[in-house]
XYZ file of C-alpha atoms in Angstrom:
560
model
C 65.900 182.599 -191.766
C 67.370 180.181 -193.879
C 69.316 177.093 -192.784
C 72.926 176.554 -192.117
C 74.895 176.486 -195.630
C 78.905 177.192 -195.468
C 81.156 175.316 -198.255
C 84.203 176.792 -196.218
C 83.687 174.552 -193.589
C 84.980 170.438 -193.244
C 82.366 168.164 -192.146
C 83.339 164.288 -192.078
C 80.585 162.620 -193.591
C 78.690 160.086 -191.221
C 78.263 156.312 -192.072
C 76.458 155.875 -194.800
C 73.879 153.143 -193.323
C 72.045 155.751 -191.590
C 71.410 157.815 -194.254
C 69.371 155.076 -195.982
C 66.062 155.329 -195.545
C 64.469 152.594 -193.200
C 63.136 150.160 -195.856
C 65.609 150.806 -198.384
C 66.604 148.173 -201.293
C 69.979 147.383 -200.283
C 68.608 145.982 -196.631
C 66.945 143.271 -198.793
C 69.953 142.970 -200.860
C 72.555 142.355 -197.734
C 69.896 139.963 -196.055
C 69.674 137.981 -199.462
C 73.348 137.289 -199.368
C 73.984 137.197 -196.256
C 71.431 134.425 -195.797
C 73.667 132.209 -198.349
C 75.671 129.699 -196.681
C 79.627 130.201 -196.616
C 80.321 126.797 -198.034
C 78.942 128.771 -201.253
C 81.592 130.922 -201.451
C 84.783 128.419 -200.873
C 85.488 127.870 -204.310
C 85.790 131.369 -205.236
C 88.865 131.399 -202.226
C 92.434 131.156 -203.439
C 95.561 130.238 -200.988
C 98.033 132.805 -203.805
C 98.110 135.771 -205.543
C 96.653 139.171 -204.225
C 93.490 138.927 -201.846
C 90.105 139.286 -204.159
C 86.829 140.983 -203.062
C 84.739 139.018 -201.396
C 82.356 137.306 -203.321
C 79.339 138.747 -201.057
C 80.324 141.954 -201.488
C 80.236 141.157 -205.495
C 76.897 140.016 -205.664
C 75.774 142.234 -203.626
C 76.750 145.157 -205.949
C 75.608 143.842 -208.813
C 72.371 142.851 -207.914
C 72.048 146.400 -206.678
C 73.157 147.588 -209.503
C 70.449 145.321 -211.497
C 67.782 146.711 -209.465
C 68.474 150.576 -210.849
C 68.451 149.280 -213.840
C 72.372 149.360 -214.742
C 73.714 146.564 -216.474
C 76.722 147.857 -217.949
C 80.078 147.021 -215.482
C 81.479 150.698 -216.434
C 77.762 152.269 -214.822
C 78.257 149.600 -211.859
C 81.378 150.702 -211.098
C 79.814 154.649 -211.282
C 77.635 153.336 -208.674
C 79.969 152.508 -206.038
C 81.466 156.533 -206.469
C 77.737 158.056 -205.847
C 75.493 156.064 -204.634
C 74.745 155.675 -200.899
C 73.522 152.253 -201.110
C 76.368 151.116 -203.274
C 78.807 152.819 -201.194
C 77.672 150.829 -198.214
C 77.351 147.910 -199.463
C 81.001 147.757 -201.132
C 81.806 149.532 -197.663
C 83.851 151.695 -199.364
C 85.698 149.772 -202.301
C 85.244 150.442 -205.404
C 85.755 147.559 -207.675
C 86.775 148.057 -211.479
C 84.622 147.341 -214.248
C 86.519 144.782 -215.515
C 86.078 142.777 -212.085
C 82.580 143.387 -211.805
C 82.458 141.802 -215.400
C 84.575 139.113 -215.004
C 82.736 137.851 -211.838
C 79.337 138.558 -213.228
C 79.894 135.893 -216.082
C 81.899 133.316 -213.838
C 81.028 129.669 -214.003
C 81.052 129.878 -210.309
C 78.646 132.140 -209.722
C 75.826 130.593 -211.399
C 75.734 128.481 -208.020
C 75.411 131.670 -206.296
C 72.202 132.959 -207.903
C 70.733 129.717 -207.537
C 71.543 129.937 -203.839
C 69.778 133.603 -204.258
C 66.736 131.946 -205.334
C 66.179 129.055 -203.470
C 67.107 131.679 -199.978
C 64.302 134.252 -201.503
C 61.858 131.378 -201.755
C 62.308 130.367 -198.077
C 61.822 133.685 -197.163
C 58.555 134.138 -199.035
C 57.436 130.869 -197.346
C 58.559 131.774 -194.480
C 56.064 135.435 -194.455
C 52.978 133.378 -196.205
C 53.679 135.427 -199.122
C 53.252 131.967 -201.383
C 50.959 129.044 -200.590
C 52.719 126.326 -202.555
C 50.336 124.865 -203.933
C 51.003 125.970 -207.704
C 53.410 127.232 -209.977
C 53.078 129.019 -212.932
C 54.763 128.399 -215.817
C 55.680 130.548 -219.334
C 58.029 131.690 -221.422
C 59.495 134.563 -223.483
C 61.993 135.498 -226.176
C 65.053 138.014 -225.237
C 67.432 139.051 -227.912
C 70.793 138.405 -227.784
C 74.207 140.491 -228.345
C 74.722 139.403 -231.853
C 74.601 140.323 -235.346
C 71.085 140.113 -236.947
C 72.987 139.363 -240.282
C 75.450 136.872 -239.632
C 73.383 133.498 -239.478
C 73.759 129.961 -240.608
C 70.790 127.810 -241.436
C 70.931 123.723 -241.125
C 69.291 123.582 -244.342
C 71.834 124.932 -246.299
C 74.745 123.704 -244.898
C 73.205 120.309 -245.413
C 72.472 121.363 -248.749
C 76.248 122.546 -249.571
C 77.264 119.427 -248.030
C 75.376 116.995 -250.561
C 76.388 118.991 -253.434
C 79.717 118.291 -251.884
C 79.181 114.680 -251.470
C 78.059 114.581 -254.703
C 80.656 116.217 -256.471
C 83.633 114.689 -254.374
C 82.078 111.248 -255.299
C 82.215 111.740 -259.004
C 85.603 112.910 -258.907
C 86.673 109.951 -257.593
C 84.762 107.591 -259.517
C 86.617 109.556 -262.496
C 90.214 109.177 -260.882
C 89.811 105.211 -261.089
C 88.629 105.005 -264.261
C 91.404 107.092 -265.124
C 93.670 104.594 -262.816
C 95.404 107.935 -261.697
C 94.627 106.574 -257.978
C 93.762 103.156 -256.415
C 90.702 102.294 -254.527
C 90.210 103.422 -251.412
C 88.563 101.233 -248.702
C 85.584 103.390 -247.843
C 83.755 103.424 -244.059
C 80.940 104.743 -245.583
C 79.800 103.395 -249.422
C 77.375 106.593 -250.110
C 80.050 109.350 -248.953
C 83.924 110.247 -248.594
C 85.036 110.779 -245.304
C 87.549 113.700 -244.138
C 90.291 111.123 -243.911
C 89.792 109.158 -247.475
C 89.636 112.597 -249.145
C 93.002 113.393 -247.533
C 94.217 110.065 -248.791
C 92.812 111.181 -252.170
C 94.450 114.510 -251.535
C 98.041 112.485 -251.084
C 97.780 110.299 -254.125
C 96.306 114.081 -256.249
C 100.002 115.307 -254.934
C 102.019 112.683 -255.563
C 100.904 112.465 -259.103
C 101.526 116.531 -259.367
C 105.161 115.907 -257.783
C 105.940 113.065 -260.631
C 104.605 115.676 -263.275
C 107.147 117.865 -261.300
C 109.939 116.138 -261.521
C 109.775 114.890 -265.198
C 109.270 118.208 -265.930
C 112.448 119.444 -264.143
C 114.169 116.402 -265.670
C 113.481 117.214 -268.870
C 115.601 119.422 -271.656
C 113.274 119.511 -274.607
C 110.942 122.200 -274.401
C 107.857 120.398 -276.344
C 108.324 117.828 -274.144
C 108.274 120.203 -271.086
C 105.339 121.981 -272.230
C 102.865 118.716 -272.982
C 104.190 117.612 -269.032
C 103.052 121.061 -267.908
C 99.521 120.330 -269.827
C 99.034 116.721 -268.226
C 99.759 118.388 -265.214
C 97.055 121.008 -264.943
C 94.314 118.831 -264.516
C 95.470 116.827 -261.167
C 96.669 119.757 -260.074
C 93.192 121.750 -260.095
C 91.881 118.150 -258.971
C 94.232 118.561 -256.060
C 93.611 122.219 -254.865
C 89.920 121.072 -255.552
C 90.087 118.151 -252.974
C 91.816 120.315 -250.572
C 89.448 122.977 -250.728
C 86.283 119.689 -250.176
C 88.515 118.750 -247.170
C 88.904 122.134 -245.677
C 84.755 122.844 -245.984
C 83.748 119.535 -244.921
C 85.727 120.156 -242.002
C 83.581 123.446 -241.567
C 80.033 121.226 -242.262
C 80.636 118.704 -239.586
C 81.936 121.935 -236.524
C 78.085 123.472 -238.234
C 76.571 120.619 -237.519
C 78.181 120.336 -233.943
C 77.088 123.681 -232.777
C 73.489 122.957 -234.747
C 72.952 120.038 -232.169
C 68.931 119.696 -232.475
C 68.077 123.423 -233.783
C 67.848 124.630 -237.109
C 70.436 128.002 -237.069
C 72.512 129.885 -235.099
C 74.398 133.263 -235.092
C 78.096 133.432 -236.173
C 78.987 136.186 -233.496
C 77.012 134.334 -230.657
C 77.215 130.500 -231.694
C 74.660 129.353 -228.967
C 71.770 131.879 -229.964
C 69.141 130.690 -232.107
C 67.372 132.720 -234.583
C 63.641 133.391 -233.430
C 60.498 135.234 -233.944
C 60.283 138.122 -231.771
C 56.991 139.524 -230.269
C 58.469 142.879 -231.255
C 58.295 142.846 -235.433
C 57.903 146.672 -235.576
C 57.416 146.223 -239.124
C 55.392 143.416 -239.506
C 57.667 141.436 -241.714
C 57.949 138.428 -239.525
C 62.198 139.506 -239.259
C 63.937 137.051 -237.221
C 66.378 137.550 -234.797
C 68.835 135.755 -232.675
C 67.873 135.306 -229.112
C 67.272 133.085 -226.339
C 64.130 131.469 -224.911
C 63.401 132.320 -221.720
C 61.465 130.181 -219.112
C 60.302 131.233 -215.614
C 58.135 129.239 -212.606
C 56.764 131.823 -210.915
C 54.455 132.241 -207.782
C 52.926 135.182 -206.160
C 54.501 136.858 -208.903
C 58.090 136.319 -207.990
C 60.190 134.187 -210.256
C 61.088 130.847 -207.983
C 63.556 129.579 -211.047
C 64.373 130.346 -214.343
C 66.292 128.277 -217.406
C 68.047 129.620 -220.978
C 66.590 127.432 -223.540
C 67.455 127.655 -227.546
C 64.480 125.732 -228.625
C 62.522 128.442 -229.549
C 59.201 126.645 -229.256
C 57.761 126.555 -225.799
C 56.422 122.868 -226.122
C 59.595 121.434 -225.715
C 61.188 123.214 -223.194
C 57.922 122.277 -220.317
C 60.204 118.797 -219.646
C 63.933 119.997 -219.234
C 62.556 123.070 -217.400
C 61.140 120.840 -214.710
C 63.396 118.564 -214.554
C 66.115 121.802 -213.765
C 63.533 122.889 -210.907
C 63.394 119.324 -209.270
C 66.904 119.183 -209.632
C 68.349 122.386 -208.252
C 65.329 124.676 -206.728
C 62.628 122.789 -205.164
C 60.299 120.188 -205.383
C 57.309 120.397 -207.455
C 54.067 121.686 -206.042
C 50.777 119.818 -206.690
C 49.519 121.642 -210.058
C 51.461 122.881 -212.917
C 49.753 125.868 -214.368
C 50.246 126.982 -218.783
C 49.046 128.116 -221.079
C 48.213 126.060 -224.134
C 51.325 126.265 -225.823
C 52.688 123.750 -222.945
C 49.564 121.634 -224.181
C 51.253 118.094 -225.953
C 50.991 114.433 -225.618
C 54.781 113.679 -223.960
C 54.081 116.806 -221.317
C 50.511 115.870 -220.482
C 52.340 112.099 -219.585
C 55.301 113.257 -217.875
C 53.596 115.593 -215.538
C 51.030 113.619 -214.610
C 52.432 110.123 -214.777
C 56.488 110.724 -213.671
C 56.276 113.712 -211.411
C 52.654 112.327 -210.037
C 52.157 116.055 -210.503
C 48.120 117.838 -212.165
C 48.587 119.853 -215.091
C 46.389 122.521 -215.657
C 47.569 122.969 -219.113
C 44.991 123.530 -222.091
C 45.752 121.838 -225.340
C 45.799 123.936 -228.462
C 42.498 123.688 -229.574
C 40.462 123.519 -226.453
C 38.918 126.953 -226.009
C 37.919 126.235 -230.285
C 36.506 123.715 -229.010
C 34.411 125.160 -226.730
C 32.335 127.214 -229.391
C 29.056 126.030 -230.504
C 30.231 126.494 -234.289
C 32.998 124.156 -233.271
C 30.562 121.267 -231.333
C 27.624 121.913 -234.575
C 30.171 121.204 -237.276
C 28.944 117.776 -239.035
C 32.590 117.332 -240.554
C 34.485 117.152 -237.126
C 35.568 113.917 -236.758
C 35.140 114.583 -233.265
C 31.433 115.377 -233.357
C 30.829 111.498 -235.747
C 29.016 108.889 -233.859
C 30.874 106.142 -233.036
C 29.828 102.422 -232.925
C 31.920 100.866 -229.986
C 31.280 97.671 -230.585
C 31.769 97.739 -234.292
C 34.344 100.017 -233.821
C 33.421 102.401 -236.356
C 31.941 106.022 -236.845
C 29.622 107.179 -238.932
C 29.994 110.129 -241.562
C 27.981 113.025 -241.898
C 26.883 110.749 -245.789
C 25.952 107.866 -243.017
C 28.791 105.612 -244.578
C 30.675 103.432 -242.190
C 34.296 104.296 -241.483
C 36.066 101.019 -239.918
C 39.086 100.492 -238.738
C 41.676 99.027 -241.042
C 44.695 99.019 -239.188
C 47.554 100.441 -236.295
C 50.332 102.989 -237.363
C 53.139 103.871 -234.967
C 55.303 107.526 -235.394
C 58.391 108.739 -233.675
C 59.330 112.405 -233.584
C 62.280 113.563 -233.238
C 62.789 113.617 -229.331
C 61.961 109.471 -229.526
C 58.259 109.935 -228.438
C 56.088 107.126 -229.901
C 52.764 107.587 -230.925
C 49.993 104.744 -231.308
C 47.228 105.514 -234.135
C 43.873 103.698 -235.670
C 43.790 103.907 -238.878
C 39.940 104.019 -239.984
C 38.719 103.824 -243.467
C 35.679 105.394 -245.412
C 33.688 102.163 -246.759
C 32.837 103.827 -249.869
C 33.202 107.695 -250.735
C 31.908 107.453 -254.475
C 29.033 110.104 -255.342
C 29.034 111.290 -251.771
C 27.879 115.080 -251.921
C 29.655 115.948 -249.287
C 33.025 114.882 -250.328
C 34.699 118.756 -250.936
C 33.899 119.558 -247.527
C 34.418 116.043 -245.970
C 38.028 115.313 -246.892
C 41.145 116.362 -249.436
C 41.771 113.133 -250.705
C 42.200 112.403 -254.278
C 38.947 111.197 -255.934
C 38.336 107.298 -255.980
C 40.501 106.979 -252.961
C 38.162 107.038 -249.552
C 38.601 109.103 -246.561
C 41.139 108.023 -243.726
C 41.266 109.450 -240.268
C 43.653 108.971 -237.550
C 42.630 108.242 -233.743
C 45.399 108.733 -231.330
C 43.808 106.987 -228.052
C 45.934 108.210 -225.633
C 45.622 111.681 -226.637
C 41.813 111.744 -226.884
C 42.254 110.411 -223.214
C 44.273 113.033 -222.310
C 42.182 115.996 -223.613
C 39.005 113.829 -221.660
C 41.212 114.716 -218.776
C 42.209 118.042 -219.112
C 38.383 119.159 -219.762
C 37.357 117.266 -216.774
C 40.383 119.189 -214.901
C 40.024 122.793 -216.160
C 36.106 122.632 -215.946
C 36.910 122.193 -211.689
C 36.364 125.172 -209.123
C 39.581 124.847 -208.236
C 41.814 124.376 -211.753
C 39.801 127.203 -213.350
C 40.800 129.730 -210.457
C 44.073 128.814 -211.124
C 44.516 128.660 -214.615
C 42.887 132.211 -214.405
C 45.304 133.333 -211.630
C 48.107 132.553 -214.530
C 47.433 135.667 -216.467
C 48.428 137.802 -213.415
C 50.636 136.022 -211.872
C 53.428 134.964 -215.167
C 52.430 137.682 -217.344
C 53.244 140.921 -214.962
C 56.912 139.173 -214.212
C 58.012 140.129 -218.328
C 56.027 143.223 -217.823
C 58.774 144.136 -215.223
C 61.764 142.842 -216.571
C 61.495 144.482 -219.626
C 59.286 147.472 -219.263
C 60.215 148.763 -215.675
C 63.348 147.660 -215.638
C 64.303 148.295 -219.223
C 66.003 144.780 -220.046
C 65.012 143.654 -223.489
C 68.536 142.811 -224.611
C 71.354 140.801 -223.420
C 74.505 142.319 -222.883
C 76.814 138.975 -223.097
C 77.343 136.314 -225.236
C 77.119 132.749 -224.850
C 74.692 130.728 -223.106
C 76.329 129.753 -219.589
C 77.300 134.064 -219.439
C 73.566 134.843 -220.189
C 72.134 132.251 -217.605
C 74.162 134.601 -215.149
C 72.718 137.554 -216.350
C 69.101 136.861 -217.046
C 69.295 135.573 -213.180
C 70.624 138.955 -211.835
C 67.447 140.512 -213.798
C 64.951 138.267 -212.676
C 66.377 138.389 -209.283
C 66.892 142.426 -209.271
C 62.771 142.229 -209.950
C 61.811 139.872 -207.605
C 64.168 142.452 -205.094
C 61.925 145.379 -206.540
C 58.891 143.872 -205.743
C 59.542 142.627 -202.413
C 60.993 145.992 -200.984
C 57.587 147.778 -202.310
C 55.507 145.275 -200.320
C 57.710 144.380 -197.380
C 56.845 146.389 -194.322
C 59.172 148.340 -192.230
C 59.343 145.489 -189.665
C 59.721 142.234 -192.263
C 62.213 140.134 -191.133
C 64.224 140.652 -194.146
C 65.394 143.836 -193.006
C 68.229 143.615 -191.020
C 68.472 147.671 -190.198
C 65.838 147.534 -187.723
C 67.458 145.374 -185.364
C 70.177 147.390 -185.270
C 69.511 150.245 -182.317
C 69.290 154.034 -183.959
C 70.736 155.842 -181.337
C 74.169 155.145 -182.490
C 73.000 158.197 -184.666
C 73.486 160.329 -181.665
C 77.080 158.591 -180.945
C 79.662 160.977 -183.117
C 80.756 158.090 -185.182
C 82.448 159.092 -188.753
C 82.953 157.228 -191.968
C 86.113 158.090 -194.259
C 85.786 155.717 -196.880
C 87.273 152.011 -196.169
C 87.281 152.301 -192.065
C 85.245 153.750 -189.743
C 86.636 156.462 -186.841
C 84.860 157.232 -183.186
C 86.299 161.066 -182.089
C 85.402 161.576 -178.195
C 82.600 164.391 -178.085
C 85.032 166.565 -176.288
C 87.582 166.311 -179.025
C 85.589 167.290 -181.598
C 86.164 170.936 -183.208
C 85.656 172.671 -186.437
């Protein structure tokens, strides 16, 4: 016997919500958003024009359609046609690509997915499913949706731009010798600016236009010709200045997108050009993308910020400063891996957030090794005379301390070093292996205080019960996160351009995975599931769903 089968017949298709299994995805979706307080959603309302979707409803589809790994608006909109838990959730509309797109990248809705997060953490802390007490931080490197080939490097546009200098300088050290212009009064003595080379570029054509004119004026040809000679040379001068103005012009919008990095792509201005983990062929080919940073607990991503400094040393500050600012308040230890290690980080975490950083410096687990601790020509391993203030070199020469030395990077971080100085390094047998300096001159080292004091601290930290567990926990805790986003769910690219449209996007992702996780461990009577409190027998209540409303037909009405 085989069961019931007839195409011929018409059967109205039930709702949709109770053909969803009971622990289904979209239950944690419509809980998510629904948790999100209305005041969210007023500036998305407008008093004219025709009546949008509802901005629920739109973030609701998409972050569905993130979690089944869909992150084109054309396969979104597919969704809403055939799938069950897209079709309830858009409760029957069926929103265009182009909306889905356009709301996906809106300023507005940046605020929205930071709601998302900071809801999903309260939940978490609400089940015990994070203790608090840590986050974990890293980083990664997604590429963006440009061209590989179209790049611009700060190095050569500031070495086009001195050639320039140079060039438009001599030109008009030529043109008042040659009294063909006046002076100019200059801002700047070493350069032209964009407005004196226009000036130039005025007195160039007025010059030309005289030429022009006596030319015109004139009947004999020889005289005509010899006019038309004088008059090539401030010409080309002319176009020449004119073609300066027009590139320096290009130089100084360069430098404006540059801002502190060192390239970026033509066809997606705000990417920087980076080393990717994925050099197939080895050739160390770089390629313009974004640097991604994620706090993460538990192994759900608590916040998340677009950086395009592509080194993760520099981002640790600005990252937690976004956290503090829009997702929550820092926990008691800050957990990273040794590319966080650095003198400003180490002194802002522990000294302006009040905050422990269990955060290895570069060379610590070196360090560590007994080849490391046995070397005679680590400065580190020299005795030191505290109150001579001196060490001693492996040749048992005195190395005192000459004088202070203060450096600024580039970010305006000051660092404090003593300068100590070999007594005497002449004959010494060891000198090949003790230092680089030229011979006669002795060997110098550099102590930075503050940082020795801050590696003292770290070792004391990590070398605790409590930090090591941590730091250990960080491997499996930050690490699977990536794993997910780009092997499970399949995003290793961006589809979007620009940095304020790929914030957006990179938060559906992370979001869709935290989503993916939760609904695999949440049980089928978590309090993030709104269908159980809903009573099943409406199933046995003949109640019919025909796309955008929902009819009841009386039992004794209802015929086939």
């Amino acid at each position: 016997m085989f069961k019931d089968y007839n195409m011929n017949q018409l059967v109205l298709p039930l709702d949709v919500e109770i053909k969803l299994q009971e622990n289904d995805i979209a239950f944690s979706i419509h809980q998510l958003v629904e948790s999100i307080p209305s005041e969210a959603f007023a500036p998305f309302l407008q008093q004219t024009g025709c009546p949008a979707y509802h901005p629920r409803m739109m973030l609701k589809l998409i972050l569905c359609g993130y979690t089944q790994s869909a992150f084109s608006g054309r396969r979104i909109e597919d969704l809403t046609k055939d799938s069950l838990r897209m079709m309830w959730l858009a409760q029957g509309y069926q929103p265009s690509y182009r909306t889905i797109n356009r709301f996906r990248v809106h300023p507005l809705t940046k605020e929205l997915l930071r709601q998302c997060f900071v809801q999903f953490r309260c939940q978490l802390v609400k089940e015990d499913l994070i203790a608090q007490e840590a986050i974990f931080i890293d980083g990664t490197k997604i590429e963006a949706n440009a061209n590989k080939f179209t790049f611009v490097w700060k190095r050569s546009i500031e070495k086009y731009e001195a050639s320039l200098v140079e060039k438009s300088n001599q030109l008009y050290e030529e043109l008042l010798q040659q009294q063909i212009i006046p002076a100019i009064e200059q801002e700047v003595e070493t350069q032209l600016s964009i407005t004196e080379l226009k000036q130039v570029a005025e007195k160039l054509e007025e010059v030309v236009a005289d030429y022009t004119e006596r030319i015109e004026q004139s009947e004999e040809a020889q005289e005509r010709k010899q006019l038309r000679s004088e008059r090539k040379t401030p010409k080309q001068q002319w176009k020449q200045v004119n073609e300066w103005i027009t590139r320096k012009q290009k130089y100084e919008q360069d430098f404006a997108i540059f801002g502190k990095r060192n390239s970026y792509a033509k066809t997606d201005p705000d990417a920087t050009f980076m080393r990717m983990k994925d050099d197939y062929m080895q050739n160390g080919q770089l390629k313009a993308g974004y640097n991604l940073q994620i706090a993460t607990e538990g192994q759900y991503t608590l916040a998340y910020g677009i950086y395009a400094n592509p080194t993760d040393t520099k981002t640790l500050i600005p990252f937690l400063d976004e956290i503090e600012r829009h997702y929550f308040q820092l926990p008691q230890h800050i957990v990273a891996d040794a590319g966080y290690g650095s003198e400003p980080n180490y002194e802002d975490v522990r000294n302006n957030r009040e905050c422990e950083p269990v955060i290895p410096y570069t060379h610590y687990r070196k360090e560590q090794s007994k080849k490391y601790q046995q070397d005679p020509f680590r400065t580190s391993n020299w005795m030191y005379d505290e109150e001579l203030d001196t060490y001693i070199c492996p040749h048992q020469q005195k190395v005192t301390f000459r004088y202070e030395s203060t450096q600024e990077d580039k970010e305006g971080f000051q660092r404090t070093f003593r300068i100590y100085e070999c007594e005497d390094c002449t004959g010494c047998p060891f000198r090949e292996k003790c230092t680089k300096a030229q011979e006669g001159k002795p060997r110098k080292i550099k102590v930075n205080e503050n940082w020795e004091q801050q590696k003292a601290y770290v070792r004391t930290k990590l070398s605790e019960a409590k930090a090591g567990t941590l730091y250990r926990q960080r491997k499996v805790d930050v690490e699977p996160v990536f794993g997910c986003l780009k092997a499970n769910l399949g995003f290793t690219r961006f589809s979007v351009r620009g940095q304020s449209k790929v914030e957006n996007e990179i938060g559906f992702a992370l979001m869709a995975v935290n989503l993916r996780k939760y609904g695999r461990k949440r049980k089928s009577s978590a309090n993030f599931s709104t269908h159980t409190s809903k009573n099943r027998n409406h199933l046995m209540r003949f109640r019919f769903f025909v796309w955008t409303r929902t009819i009841y037909v009386p039992a004794s009405s209802y015929y086939l």
